[in-house]
């Protein structure tokens, strides 16, 4: 005959087992998941492509967050996007959106080659001695929309815009390096989109919109959405042509 204590011990074990299951489930839930939203019946658009009026004029901050830091991607993009896609140049010779489903197999093994033969729209090169630290102190770089280190796209004219040295080397690089480190450390994918913003018929982009989202962990590892302005401290840019001049001491 079973003792009274053994009769009570059985339900206690069941309760403890259920508690362990609940705790295990909580531990297995990915931290910092960033769910996507929006219409998933078709591919998404960047803010520059869907409603560029949401991009404010440059007002001091060289990099701003868009959409609360959440990309405009949706589940259709996650399910259907593969490889790399680059927009054709428009009638003014300007680049459009570049999108890629990145993984570490796309990252180049060889150093980057020469790209000097590419002349993107707005290419009006100038030197600013004492203001730009590169040697020579060139104002403009041939700026990859999707970084060479991510896909190995070198001299693709559909992936190169005229960008200031400051935008390319100081503002864009930290975001690109986040994605590079993630791909090197995890066997996963990052959906990545860069959209240059050309106002009306201007030849020099006002800046670039960058969206990135790590797929397998639903944004826990990489999730950002920013707009980076194509500016250079101390230099005034004419976005209609790409011409430039030193700013006056009062910043005007």
Short mmCIF file of N, CA and C in Angstrom, two decimals, residues 20-31:
data_model
loop_
_atom_site.label_atom_id
_atom_site.label_comp_id
_atom_site.label_asym_id
_atom_site.label_seq_id
_atom_site.Cartn_x
_atom_site.Cartn_y
_atom_site.Cartn_z
N UNK A 20 9.75 23.61 -14.90
CA UNK A 20 10.99 23.48 -15.66
C UNK A 20 10.76 23.68 -17.15
N UNK A 21 9.64 23.14 -17.66
CA UNK A 21 9.32 23.32 -19.07
C UNK A 21 9.11 24.79 -19.41
N UNK A 22 8.38 25.48 -18.53
CA UNK A 22 8.11 26.91 -18.76
C UNK A 22 9.42 27.70 -18.76
N UNK A 23 10.29 27.39 -17.77
CA UNK A 23 11.57 28.11 -17.69
C UNK A 23 12.42 27.85 -18.92
N UNK A 24 12.43 26.60 -19.37
CA UNK A 24 13.20 26.26 -20.57
C UNK A 24 12.67 27.00 -21.78
N UNK A 25 11.35 27.11 -21.88
CA UNK A 25 10.75 27.83 -22.99
C UNK A 25 11.13 29.29 -22.98
N UNK A 26 11.14 29.89 -21.79
CA UNK A 26 11.52 31.30 -21.68
C UNK A 26 12.97 31.50 -22.11
N UNK A 27 13.84 30.57 -21.69
CA UNK A 27 15.25 30.69 -22.04
C UNK A 27 15.49 30.55 -23.53
N UNK A 28 14.62 29.78 -24.20
CA UNK A 28 14.80 29.55 -25.63
C UNK A 28 14.24 30.66 -26.49
N UNK A 29 13.45 31.56 -25.90
CA UNK A 29 12.90 32.68 -26.67
C UNK A 29 14.02 33.65 -27.02
N UNK A 30 14.23 33.95 -28.30
CA UNK A 30 15.32 34.86 -28.68
C UNK A 30 15.14 36.23 -28.04
N UNK A 31 16.22 36.78 -27.55
CA UNK A 31 16.19 38.11 -26.96
C UNK A 31 16.24 39.18 -28.05
#
